[in-house]
Amino acid sequence: MNYIIFSGVPWEEYSYKRLLEVLPEREDVIFTGKMTPPQQTDSGIRALSLAEVHTLPAKDYTVLVSSPYWLQDVLALSPGYIVALLERCPEGEDGNLWDKYSGLLAAKADLVGTASERLYLEQLLRRSGVVYLSGDDPLSYGMIRRGERLYFLADFEAVWKKALEQLWCPQETNAEEEPWAKIQLRQRARYYLSMCKKLPQQPTVHYLAASYLYLLGDGCAAELLTQSFELMLLHDYTDCLHSHYRFFSAIEARRGNLELAVRQYEITAFTAEERAVSAQLQHWLESGQRGLVQAELFRMNEDGAAAVRLLAELDGLEARSLLLLNYMDAFQWEKALLLQQELETTAGGPASVVLQGSGAVASILAQIPVVEGTLHLLYGKRHAAIRSFLRAAGAEQGARTLFAEMADLEEAVGRLRGRTADEDV
């Protein structure tokens, strides 16, 4: 297998060197940027400039991208597979811009990896194919030989290796073998269950244990969440209705206890928008539209991945409208645009696609020109992006803000490319 590394930092600061050592079936590995000859010899990695990378047969390569500002170049390259290595926003970068384009990078990726457990959980709630690039298990989970070197794999390294292998050769997956993503979820759940015993008065470890059990579909999630919620109250954290109690509605929705789940959500509904959602849930429940109730409870608990899986199987205008909302939340913007066009064609215009009560779809539809403009930017269509942003400004989105963001993105991309341009490698 061949790999191209798009780093956000020089080779000396690159934090995934160990993961490169254990890449499966490693053949040609290229670093986009500068490396000294000894560094290339020691690592078995060759360095190329960005211009040279664009001359490669990209379909034969998997790219490993650790800065969202490489996304334009990666899309222009059109590689065989994209692996997003998500990181928290570095010091000195615009946090909003970084998070937005990290979300877009993850949405375009075939595999997402991160060493941040917060980002790992966030991505699990948005999509499949997410690897946690850290771990706590001291045991070895296999080994790999690279030349004369022997590497003993940590738990997450074994999962990383398996995930990459299945990108290239999904047909070789053993039907009886547990999926790598579920293996890692079980590892994280076991770790936090053990921590609950060691730290019985810590609400956070109980909450994380509940989160992993929920993702595994384990009914014991409710018990761990109850312990976490009670501990929060004992510690006088009285603002935990949204962060903890609402989670019960997602757990009960997974179990199919929708009447209870709707009541639990209603207890946490304080704002006018939340009360409108609560009323809509009750309306759907009374009219027998249980699939919509379940999907919306997932969305309101930020579990867009579960909502999308469910809504993709449902027919009807409201189901498709909810699917549009979830695509937008997960940065699946190309899918959102296609679905928006389908909704307009089916329903006769945007006005007829508005969900009763929430107005959420109407708000999303108003953002469509901004979405179009951003995607034009990512595919190098600057003039088309400007036209879309001007159209959005006409809808009172604010041209100055949109063009300021475009300038900020171009500046960030320019800084990144500047690290690899015209360098002797």
Tab-separated table of C-alpha atoms in Angstrom:
chain	number	residue	atom	x	y	z
A	1	MET	CA	0.000	0.000	0.000
A	2	ASN	CA	1.174	3.513	-0.815
A	3	TYR	CA	0.705	6.580	1.366
A	4	ILE	CA	1.055	10.365	1.094
A	5	ILE	CA	1.381	12.388	4.292
A	6	PHE	CA	-0.126	15.878	4.365
A	7	SER	CA	1.131	17.268	7.653
A	8	GLY	CA	0.351	20.563	9.313
A	9	VAL	CA	3.855	20.773	10.796
A	10	PRO	CA	7.472	20.024	9.755
A	11	TRP	CA	8.686	16.426	9.962
A	12	GLU	CA	10.497	17.123	13.253
A	13	GLU	CA	7.167	17.991	14.902
A	14	TYR	CA	5.033	15.337	13.208
A	15	SER	CA	3.311	13.371	15.970
A	16	TYR	CA	2.259	10.250	14.046
A	17	LYS	CA	5.692	8.769	13.299
A	18	ARG	CA	4.933	5.615	15.274
A	19	LEU	CA	1.679	5.060	13.351
A	20	LEU	CA	3.621	5.356	10.096
A	21	GLU	CA	5.939	2.578	11.258
A	22	VAL	CA	3.028	0.167	11.663
A	23	LEU	CA	1.201	0.980	8.418
A	24	PRO	CA	0.013	-2.285	6.854
A	25	GLU	CA	1.731	-3.570	3.698
A	26	ARG	CA	3.769	-0.387	3.616
A	27	GLU	CA	5.411	0.338	0.269
A	28	ASP	CA	5.886	3.883	-1.047
A	29	VAL	CA	5.413	6.500	1.707
A	30	ILE	CA	5.761	10.179	0.848
A	31	PHE	CA	5.961	13.210	3.101
A	32	THR	CA	4.690	16.427	1.517
A	33	GLY	CA	7.386	18.818	2.645
A	34	LYS	CA	10.988	18.946	3.716
A	35	MET	CA	13.048	16.128	5.251
A	36	THR	CA	16.799	15.802	5.523
A	37	PRO	CA	18.474	12.867	3.738
A	38	PRO	CA	19.233	11.133	7.088
A	39	GLN	CA	15.582	11.527	8.133
A	40	GLN	CA	14.439	9.966	4.875
A	41	THR	CA	16.890	7.090	5.209
A	42	ASP	CA	16.036	6.379	8.840
A	43	SER	CA	12.258	6.503	8.322
A	44	GLY	CA	12.091	4.870	4.905
A	45	ILE	CA	9.985	7.818	3.753
A	46	ARG	CA	10.762	10.060	0.805
A	47	ALA	CA	9.966	13.769	0.716
A	48	LEU	CA	8.373	15.563	-2.235
A	49	SER	CA	7.185	19.091	-2.827
A	50	LEU	CA	3.473	19.740	-3.264
A	51	ALA	CA	3.969	20.220	-7.008
A	52	GLU	CA	5.735	16.843	-7.253
A	53	VAL	CA	2.981	15.130	-5.253
A	54	HIS	CA	0.443	16.321	-7.813
A	55	THR	CA	2.316	14.399	-10.544
A	56	LEU	CA	1.803	11.036	-8.806
A	57	PRO	CA	-0.817	8.428	-9.814
A	58	ALA	CA	-3.002	9.499	-6.899
A	59	LYS	CA	-5.514	6.659	-7.164
A	60	ASP	CA	-2.749	4.306	-6.031
A	61	TYR	CA	-2.277	6.215	-2.768
A	62	THR	CA	-4.011	6.738	0.561
A	63	VAL	CA	-3.479	10.236	1.964
A	64	LEU	CA	-3.081	10.875	5.696
A	65	VAL	CA	-4.205	14.457	6.363
A	66	SER	CA	-3.591	16.172	9.696
A	67	SER	CA	-4.518	19.767	8.822
A	68	PRO	CA	-7.967	20.693	7.493
A	69	TYR	CA	-6.366	23.411	5.385
A	70	TRP	CA	-4.974	20.727	3.054
A	71	LEU	CA	-8.508	19.799	2.010
A	72	GLN	CA	-8.465	21.800	-1.247
A	73	ASP	CA	-5.245	20.106	-2.365
A	74	VAL	CA	-6.449	16.670	-1.310
A	75	LEU	CA	-9.689	17.042	-3.271
A	76	ALA	CA	-7.742	18.258	-6.317
A	77	LEU	CA	-5.431	15.247	-5.991
A	78	SER	CA	-8.391	12.798	-5.851
A	79	PRO	CA	-6.502	9.953	-4.108
A	80	GLY	CA	-7.609	6.368	-3.658
A	81	TYR	CA	-8.595	6.975	-0.027
A	82	ILE	CA	-8.565	9.863	2.440
A	83	VAL	CA	-7.677	9.360	6.116
A	84	ALA	CA	-8.353	12.403	8.301
A	85	LEU	CA	-6.170	12.690	11.400
A	86	LEU	CA	-8.196	15.166	13.430
A	87	GLU	CA	-6.573	17.353	16.053
A	88	ARG	CA	-7.714	20.036	18.459
A	89	CYS	CA	-7.230	23.560	17.164
A	90	PRO	CA	-3.546	24.563	17.508
A	91	GLU	CA	-2.635	27.670	19.432
A	92	GLY	CA	-2.747	30.730	17.236
A	93	GLU	CA	-5.314	29.370	14.769
A	94	ASP	CA	-8.899	30.588	14.433
A	95	GLY	CA	-10.916	28.004	16.365
A	96	ASN	CA	-14.157	28.456	14.422
A	97	LEU	CA	-12.423	28.192	11.047
A	98	TRP	CA	-10.378	25.166	12.143
A	99	ASP	CA	-13.414	23.309	13.508
A	100	LYS	CA	-15.518	24.022	10.418
A	101	TYR	CA	-12.943	22.739	7.952
A	102	SER	CA	-12.024	19.830	10.223
A	103	GLY	CA	-15.700	18.858	10.045
A	104	LEU	CA	-15.634	19.096	6.258
A	105	LEU	CA	-12.404	17.069	6.107
A	106	ALA	CA	-13.920	14.339	8.275
A	107	ALA	CA	-17.020	14.258	6.082
A	108	LYS	CA	-14.896	13.683	2.962
A	109	ALA	CA	-12.659	11.078	4.615
A	110	ASP	CA	-12.958	7.331	4.203
A	111	LEU	CA	-11.493	6.874	7.674
A	112	VAL	CA	-11.160	9.282	10.606
A	113	GLY	CA	-8.536	8.950	13.329
A	114	THR	CA	-7.833	11.101	16.362
A	115	ALA	CA	-5.807	10.944	19.571
A	116	SER	CA	-8.367	13.185	21.301
A	117	GLU	CA	-11.066	11.203	23.091
A	118	ARG	CA	-13.419	14.163	22.947
A	119	LEU	CA	-13.072	14.337	19.156
A	120	TYR	CA	-13.350	10.546	18.955
A	121	LEU	CA	-16.723	10.556	20.714
A	122	GLU	CA	-17.943	13.547	18.708
A	123	GLN	CA	-17.063	11.799	15.453
A	124	LEU	CA	-18.632	8.497	16.541
A	125	LEU	CA	-21.902	10.398	16.955
A	126	ARG	CA	-21.599	11.745	13.405
A	127	ARG	CA	-20.336	8.863	11.290
A	128	SER	CA	-18.903	5.358	11.073
A	129	GLY	CA	-15.248	4.573	10.420
A	130	VAL	CA	-13.619	6.372	13.371
A	131	VAL	CA	-10.424	5.182	15.116
A	132	TYR	CA	-9.190	6.331	18.518
A	133	LEU	CA	-5.407	6.713	18.230
A	134	SER	CA	-4.589	6.268	21.886
A	135	GLY	CA	-5.187	3.658	24.566
A	136	ASP	CA	-4.622	2.486	28.107
A	137	ASP	CA	-4.070	-1.260	27.743
A	138	PRO	CA	-0.459	-2.304	28.577
A	139	LEU	CA	-0.801	-5.635	26.736
A	140	SER	CA	0.516	-6.322	23.242
A	141	TYR	CA	-2.048	-6.953	20.511
A	142	GLY	CA	0.227	-8.474	17.892
A	143	MET	CA	3.439	-7.508	16.199
A	144	ILE	CA	4.715	-6.321	12.849
A	145	ARG	CA	8.176	-6.591	11.281
A	146	ARG	CA	9.592	-3.661	9.324
A	147	GLY	CA	12.961	-4.660	7.896
A	148	GLU	CA	15.108	-5.663	10.846
A	149	ARG	CA	12.794	-3.942	13.347
A	150	LEU	CA	10.046	-5.679	15.280
A	151	TYR	CA	7.109	-3.625	16.596
A	152	PHE	CA	4.731	-4.844	19.294
A	153	LEU	CA	1.332	-3.308	18.709
A	154	ALA	CA	-0.730	-1.499	21.336
A	155	ASP	CA	-4.501	-2.070	21.282
A	156	PHE	CA	-5.239	1.037	19.215
A	157	GLU	CA	-2.336	0.329	16.825
A	158	ALA	CA	-3.782	-3.096	16.042
A	159	VAL	CA	-7.161	-1.443	15.347
A	160	TRP	CA	-5.478	1.234	13.186
A	161	LYS	CA	-3.735	-1.449	11.134
A	162	LYS	CA	-6.951	-3.441	10.647
A	163	ALA	CA	-8.952	-0.352	9.678
A	164	LEU	CA	-6.448	0.575	6.958
A	165	GLU	CA	-6.300	-2.985	5.653
A	166	GLN	CA	-10.057	-3.029	5.251
A	167	LEU	CA	-9.997	0.228	3.280
A	168	TRP	CA	-8.047	-1.449	0.519
A	169	CYS	CA	-9.424	-4.977	0.833
A	170	PRO	CA	-12.982	-4.885	2.270
A	171	GLN	CA	-13.870	-8.086	0.430
A	172	GLU	CA	-11.321	-9.999	2.536
A	173	THR	CA	-13.160	-9.239	5.795
A	174	ASN	CA	-14.109	-12.386	7.696
A	175	ALA	CA	-17.883	-12.373	8.204
A	176	GLU	CA	-17.447	-14.081	11.578
A	177	GLU	CA	-14.849	-11.579	12.787
A	178	GLU	CA	-16.023	-8.713	15.000
A	179	PRO	CA	-15.704	-5.336	13.224
A	180	TRP	CA	-12.658	-3.315	14.256
A	181	ALA	CA	-14.794	-0.334	15.302
A	182	LYS	CA	-16.779	-2.473	17.731
A	183	ILE	CA	-13.577	-4.009	19.096
A	184	GLN	CA	-12.318	-0.549	19.998
A	185	LEU	CA	-15.645	0.481	21.530
A	186	ARG	CA	-15.501	-2.597	23.757
A	187	GLN	CA	-11.944	-1.742	24.764
A	188	ARG	CA	-12.967	1.783	25.773
A	189	ALA	CA	-16.062	0.530	27.615
A	190	ARG	CA	-13.981	-2.015	29.584
A	191	TYR	CA	-11.485	0.664	30.518
A	192	TYR	CA	-14.108	3.052	31.906
A	193	LEU	CA	-16.019	0.310	33.684
A	194	SER	CA	-12.776	-0.559	35.471
A	195	MET	CA	-12.273	3.133	36.268
A	196	CYS	CA	-15.780	3.285	37.785
A	197	LYS	CA	-14.639	0.704	40.337
A	198	LYS	CA	-11.408	2.581	41.058
A	199	LEU	CA	-13.071	6.021	41.203
A	200	PRO	CA	-16.644	5.349	42.346
A	201	GLN	CA	-17.297	9.006	43.262
A	202	GLN	CA	-16.210	10.492	39.919
A	203	PRO	CA	-19.230	11.348	37.727
A	204	THR	CA	-17.152	11.797	34.575
A	205	VAL	CA	-15.916	8.211	34.396
A	206	HIS	CA	-19.466	6.910	34.907
A	207	TYR	CA	-20.702	9.218	32.151
A	208	LEU	CA	-18.014	8.046	29.728
A	209	ALA	CA	-18.750	4.415	30.570
A	210	ALA	CA	-22.431	5.114	29.862
A	211	SER	CA	-21.506	6.771	26.554
A	212	TYR	CA	-19.553	3.772	25.296
A	213	LEU	CA	-22.213	1.315	26.451
A	214	TYR	CA	-24.837	3.415	24.652
A	215	LEU	CA	-22.810	3.276	21.431
A	216	LEU	CA	-22.551	-0.495	21.855
A	217	GLY	CA	-26.315	-0.755	22.357
A	218	ASP	CA	-25.818	-2.116	25.870
A	219	GLY	CA	-28.813	-1.610	28.176
A	220	CYS	CA	-26.518	-1.058	31.166
A	221	ALA	CA	-25.828	2.457	29.848
A	222	ALA	CA	-28.856	3.768	31.769
A	223	GLU	CA	-27.534	2.410	35.071
A	224	LEU	CA	-24.137	4.093	34.608
A	225	LEU	CA	-25.783	7.333	33.521
A	226	THR	CA	-27.999	7.277	36.624
A	227	GLN	CA	-24.925	6.973	38.822
A	228	SER	CA	-23.228	9.822	36.976
A	229	PHE	CA	-26.319	12.056	37.239
A	230	GLU	CA	-26.701	11.378	40.965
A	231	LEU	CA	-23.014	12.085	41.580
A	232	MET	CA	-23.324	15.362	39.691
A	233	LEU	CA	-26.183	16.398	41.941
A	234	LEU	CA	-24.247	15.359	45.050
A	235	HIS	CA	-21.408	17.602	43.890
A	236	ASP	CA	-23.913	20.466	43.487
A	237	TYR	CA	-23.613	20.486	39.692
A	238	THR	CA	-27.248	21.451	39.226
A	239	ASP	CA	-26.873	22.525	35.580
A	240	CYS	CA	-26.621	18.934	34.317
A	241	LEU	CA	-30.128	18.498	32.887
A	242	HIS	CA	-28.947	19.144	29.338
A	243	SER	CA	-25.603	17.392	29.649
A	244	HIS	CA	-26.785	14.335	31.604
A	245	TYR	CA	-30.526	13.958	32.056
A	246	ARG	CA	-31.344	14.524	28.377
A	247	PHE	CA	-29.055	11.600	27.548
A	248	PHE	CA	-31.674	9.305	29.122
A	249	SER	CA	-34.036	10.184	26.256
A	250	ALA	CA	-31.528	8.859	23.709
A	251	ILE	CA	-31.004	5.653	25.690
A	252	GLU	CA	-34.753	5.042	25.967
A	253	ALA	CA	-35.219	5.910	22.284
A	254	ARG	CA	-32.722	3.175	21.395
A	255	ARG	CA	-34.690	0.755	23.528
A	256	GLY	CA	-37.909	1.756	21.771
A	257	ASN	CA	-39.462	3.277	24.932
A	258	LEU	CA	-40.512	6.394	23.059
A	259	GLU	CA	-43.254	7.600	25.425
A	260	LEU	CA	-40.761	7.670	28.292
A	261	ALA	CA	-38.054	9.185	26.075
A	262	VAL	CA	-40.341	12.041	25.010
A	263	ARG	CA	-41.218	12.800	28.655
A	264	GLN	CA	-37.534	12.814	29.561
A	265	TYR	CA	-36.727	15.218	26.747
A	266	GLU	CA	-39.625	17.461	27.762
A	267	ILE	CA	-38.122	17.878	31.250
A	268	THR	CA	-34.991	19.387	29.662
A	269	ALA	CA	-36.842	21.649	27.198
A	270	PHE	CA	-36.363	25.217	28.476
A	271	THR	CA	-36.031	27.417	25.378
A	272	ALA	CA	-38.844	28.234	22.971
A	273	GLU	CA	-37.150	26.125	20.282
A	274	GLU	CA	-36.806	23.150	22.617
A	275	ARG	CA	-40.436	23.416	23.699
A	276	ALA	CA	-41.445	23.491	20.028
A	277	VAL	CA	-39.435	20.325	19.433
A	278	SER	CA	-41.090	18.733	22.450
A	279	ALA	CA	-44.550	19.578	21.063
A	280	GLN	CA	-43.559	18.173	17.660
A	281	LEU	CA	-42.347	14.941	19.261
A	282	GLN	CA	-45.665	14.564	21.088
A	283	HIS	CA	-47.591	15.216	17.862
A	284	TRP	CA	-45.605	12.567	15.978
A	285	LEU	CA	-46.036	10.128	18.850
A	286	GLU	CA	-49.805	10.592	18.914
A	287	SER	CA	-50.022	10.191	15.129
A	288	GLY	CA	-48.014	6.968	15.157
A	289	GLN	CA	-44.896	8.332	13.455
A	290	ARG	CA	-42.535	6.594	15.830
A	291	GLY	CA	-39.597	6.555	13.434
A	292	LEU	CA	-39.603	10.351	13.290
A	293	VAL	CA	-39.796	10.546	17.093
A	294	GLN	CA	-36.841	8.217	17.497
A	295	ALA	CA	-34.728	9.974	14.855
A	296	GLU	CA	-35.394	13.444	16.272
A	297	LEU	CA	-34.509	12.306	19.796
A	298	PHE	CA	-31.224	10.998	18.416
A	299	ARG	CA	-30.573	14.330	16.689
A	300	MET	CA	-31.389	16.360	19.780
A	301	ASN	CA	-28.840	14.228	21.653
A	302	GLU	CA	-26.263	14.911	18.899
A	303	ASP	CA	-26.347	11.290	17.695
A	304	GLY	CA	-26.652	12.196	14.049
A	305	ALA	CA	-25.172	8.887	12.903
A	306	ALA	CA	-28.052	6.921	14.454
A	307	ALA	CA	-30.578	9.440	13.120
A	308	VAL	CA	-29.234	9.163	9.560
A	309	ARG	CA	-29.281	5.358	9.637
A	310	LEU	CA	-32.925	5.427	10.679
A	311	LEU	CA	-34.123	8.245	8.419
A	312	ALA	CA	-32.478	6.740	5.335
A	313	GLU	CA	-34.985	3.865	5.654
A	314	LEU	CA	-38.044	6.119	6.033
A	315	ASP	CA	-40.207	7.687	3.352
A	316	GLY	CA	-42.108	10.951	3.471
A	317	LEU	CA	-41.397	14.656	3.374
A	318	GLU	CA	-40.770	15.094	7.084
A	319	ALA	CA	-38.327	12.189	7.202
A	320	ARG	CA	-36.378	13.628	4.270
A	321	SER	CA	-36.408	17.064	5.901
A	322	LEU	CA	-34.975	15.629	9.118
A	323	LEU	CA	-32.358	13.806	7.061
A	324	LEU	CA	-31.363	17.158	5.543
A	325	LEU	CA	-30.866	18.614	9.031
A	326	ASN	CA	-28.639	15.717	10.047
A	327	TYR	CA	-26.556	15.942	6.875
A	328	MET	CA	-25.955	19.615	7.595
A	329	ASP	CA	-24.999	18.972	11.224
A	330	ALA	CA	-22.474	16.307	10.157
A	331	PHE	CA	-20.914	18.485	7.409
A	332	GLN	CA	-22.225	16.084	4.756
A	333	TRP	CA	-22.938	19.153	2.691
A	334	GLU	CA	-22.859	17.607	-0.773
A	335	LYS	CA	-25.472	15.090	0.296
A	336	ALA	CA	-27.456	17.936	1.849
A	337	LEU	CA	-27.466	19.909	-1.412
A	338	LEU	CA	-28.650	16.901	-3.411
A	339	LEU	CA	-31.396	16.205	-0.898
A	340	GLN	CA	-32.443	19.864	-0.810
A	341	GLN	CA	-32.861	19.813	-4.597
A	342	GLU	CA	-34.874	16.615	-4.313
A	343	LEU	CA	-37.114	18.165	-1.651
A	344	GLU	CA	-37.748	21.266	-3.734
A	345	THR	CA	-38.628	19.154	-6.750
A	346	THR	CA	-40.912	16.860	-4.759
A	347	ALA	CA	-42.587	19.490	-2.609
A	348	GLY	CA	-42.789	22.325	-5.102
A	349	GLY	CA	-40.492	24.786	-3.346
A	350	PRO	CA	-38.564	25.480	-0.119
A	351	ALA	CA	-41.510	26.944	1.735
A	352	SER	CA	-43.326	23.618	1.757
A	353	VAL	CA	-40.383	21.804	3.331
A	354	VAL	CA	-40.517	23.628	6.665
A	355	LEU	CA	-41.068	21.386	9.683
A	356	GLN	CA	-44.005	22.383	11.815
A	357	GLY	CA	-43.057	24.149	15.012
A	358	SER	CA	-39.264	24.140	14.858
A	359	GLY	CA	-38.531	26.151	11.731
A	360	ALA	CA	-35.214	24.258	11.633
A	361	VAL	CA	-35.372	23.310	7.969
A	362	ALA	CA	-36.263	26.871	6.974
A	363	SER	CA	-33.122	28.055	8.773
A	364	ILE	CA	-31.044	25.395	7.001
A	365	LEU	CA	-32.460	26.302	3.585
A	366	ALA	CA	-31.410	29.918	4.151
A	367	GLN	CA	-27.827	28.660	4.570
A	368	ILE	CA	-27.762	26.780	1.256
A	369	PRO	CA	-25.934	29.556	-0.674
A	370	VAL	CA	-23.255	29.635	2.044
A	371	VAL	CA	-22.863	25.866	1.771
A	372	GLU	CA	-22.630	26.077	-2.011
A	373	GLY	CA	-20.024	28.838	-1.771
A	374	THR	CA	-17.904	26.901	0.711
A	375	LEU	CA	-17.934	23.794	-1.477
A	376	HIS	CA	-17.003	25.897	-4.513
A	377	LEU	CA	-14.009	27.180	-2.541
A	378	LEU	CA	-12.917	23.663	-1.635
A	379	TYR	CA	-12.980	22.632	-5.288
A	380	GLY	CA	-11.021	25.685	-6.410
A	381	LYS	CA	-13.974	27.569	-7.949
A	382	ARG	CA	-13.329	30.961	-6.398
A	383	HIS	CA	-15.572	33.046	-8.658
A	384	ALA	CA	-18.487	30.645	-8.207
A	385	ALA	CA	-17.928	30.873	-4.436
A	386	ILE	CA	-18.085	34.666	-4.564
A	387	ARG	CA	-21.376	34.534	-6.503
A	388	SER	CA	-22.867	32.160	-3.936
A	389	PHE	CA	-21.730	34.339	-1.040
A	390	LEU	CA	-23.247	37.420	-2.692
A	391	ARG	CA	-26.510	35.509	-3.060
A	392	ALA	CA	-26.325	34.577	0.616
A	393	ALA	CA	-25.700	38.203	1.540
A	394	GLY	CA	-28.914	39.087	-0.251
A	395	ALA	CA	-30.655	36.763	2.197
A	396	GLU	CA	-29.214	38.910	5.037
A	397	GLN	CA	-26.394	36.513	5.897
A	398	GLY	CA	-23.838	39.331	5.766
A	399	ALA	CA	-21.374	39.577	2.885
A	400	ARG	CA	-18.595	41.054	5.006
A	401	THR	CA	-18.500	38.035	7.339
A	402	LEU	CA	-18.512	35.550	4.459
A	403	PHE	CA	-15.735	37.280	2.537
A	404	ALA	CA	-13.697	37.719	5.723
A	405	GLU	CA	-13.904	33.957	6.302
A	406	MET	CA	-12.890	33.306	2.699
A	407	ALA	CA	-9.853	35.562	3.160
A	408	ASP	CA	-8.966	33.833	6.452
A	409	LEU	CA	-9.143	30.424	4.770
A	410	GLU	CA	-6.978	31.537	1.852
A	411	GLU	CA	-4.436	32.959	4.292
A	412	ALA	CA	-4.358	29.714	6.328
A	413	VAL	CA	-3.973	27.610	3.167
A	414	GLY	CA	-1.245	29.931	1.924
A	415	ARG	CA	0.720	29.561	5.178
A	416	LEU	CA	0.449	25.787	4.979
A	417	ARG	CA	1.510	25.574	1.336
A	418	GLY	CA	4.338	27.970	2.046
A	419	ARG	CA	5.964	25.383	4.277
A	420	THR	CA	6.342	22.973	1.353
A	421	ALA	CA	6.716	25.255	-1.662
A	422	ASP	CA	10.107	25.801	-3.287
A	423	GLU	CA	11.917	23.698	-0.674
A	424	ASP	CA	14.896	21.525	-1.372
A	425	VAL	CA	13.964	17.963	-0.489
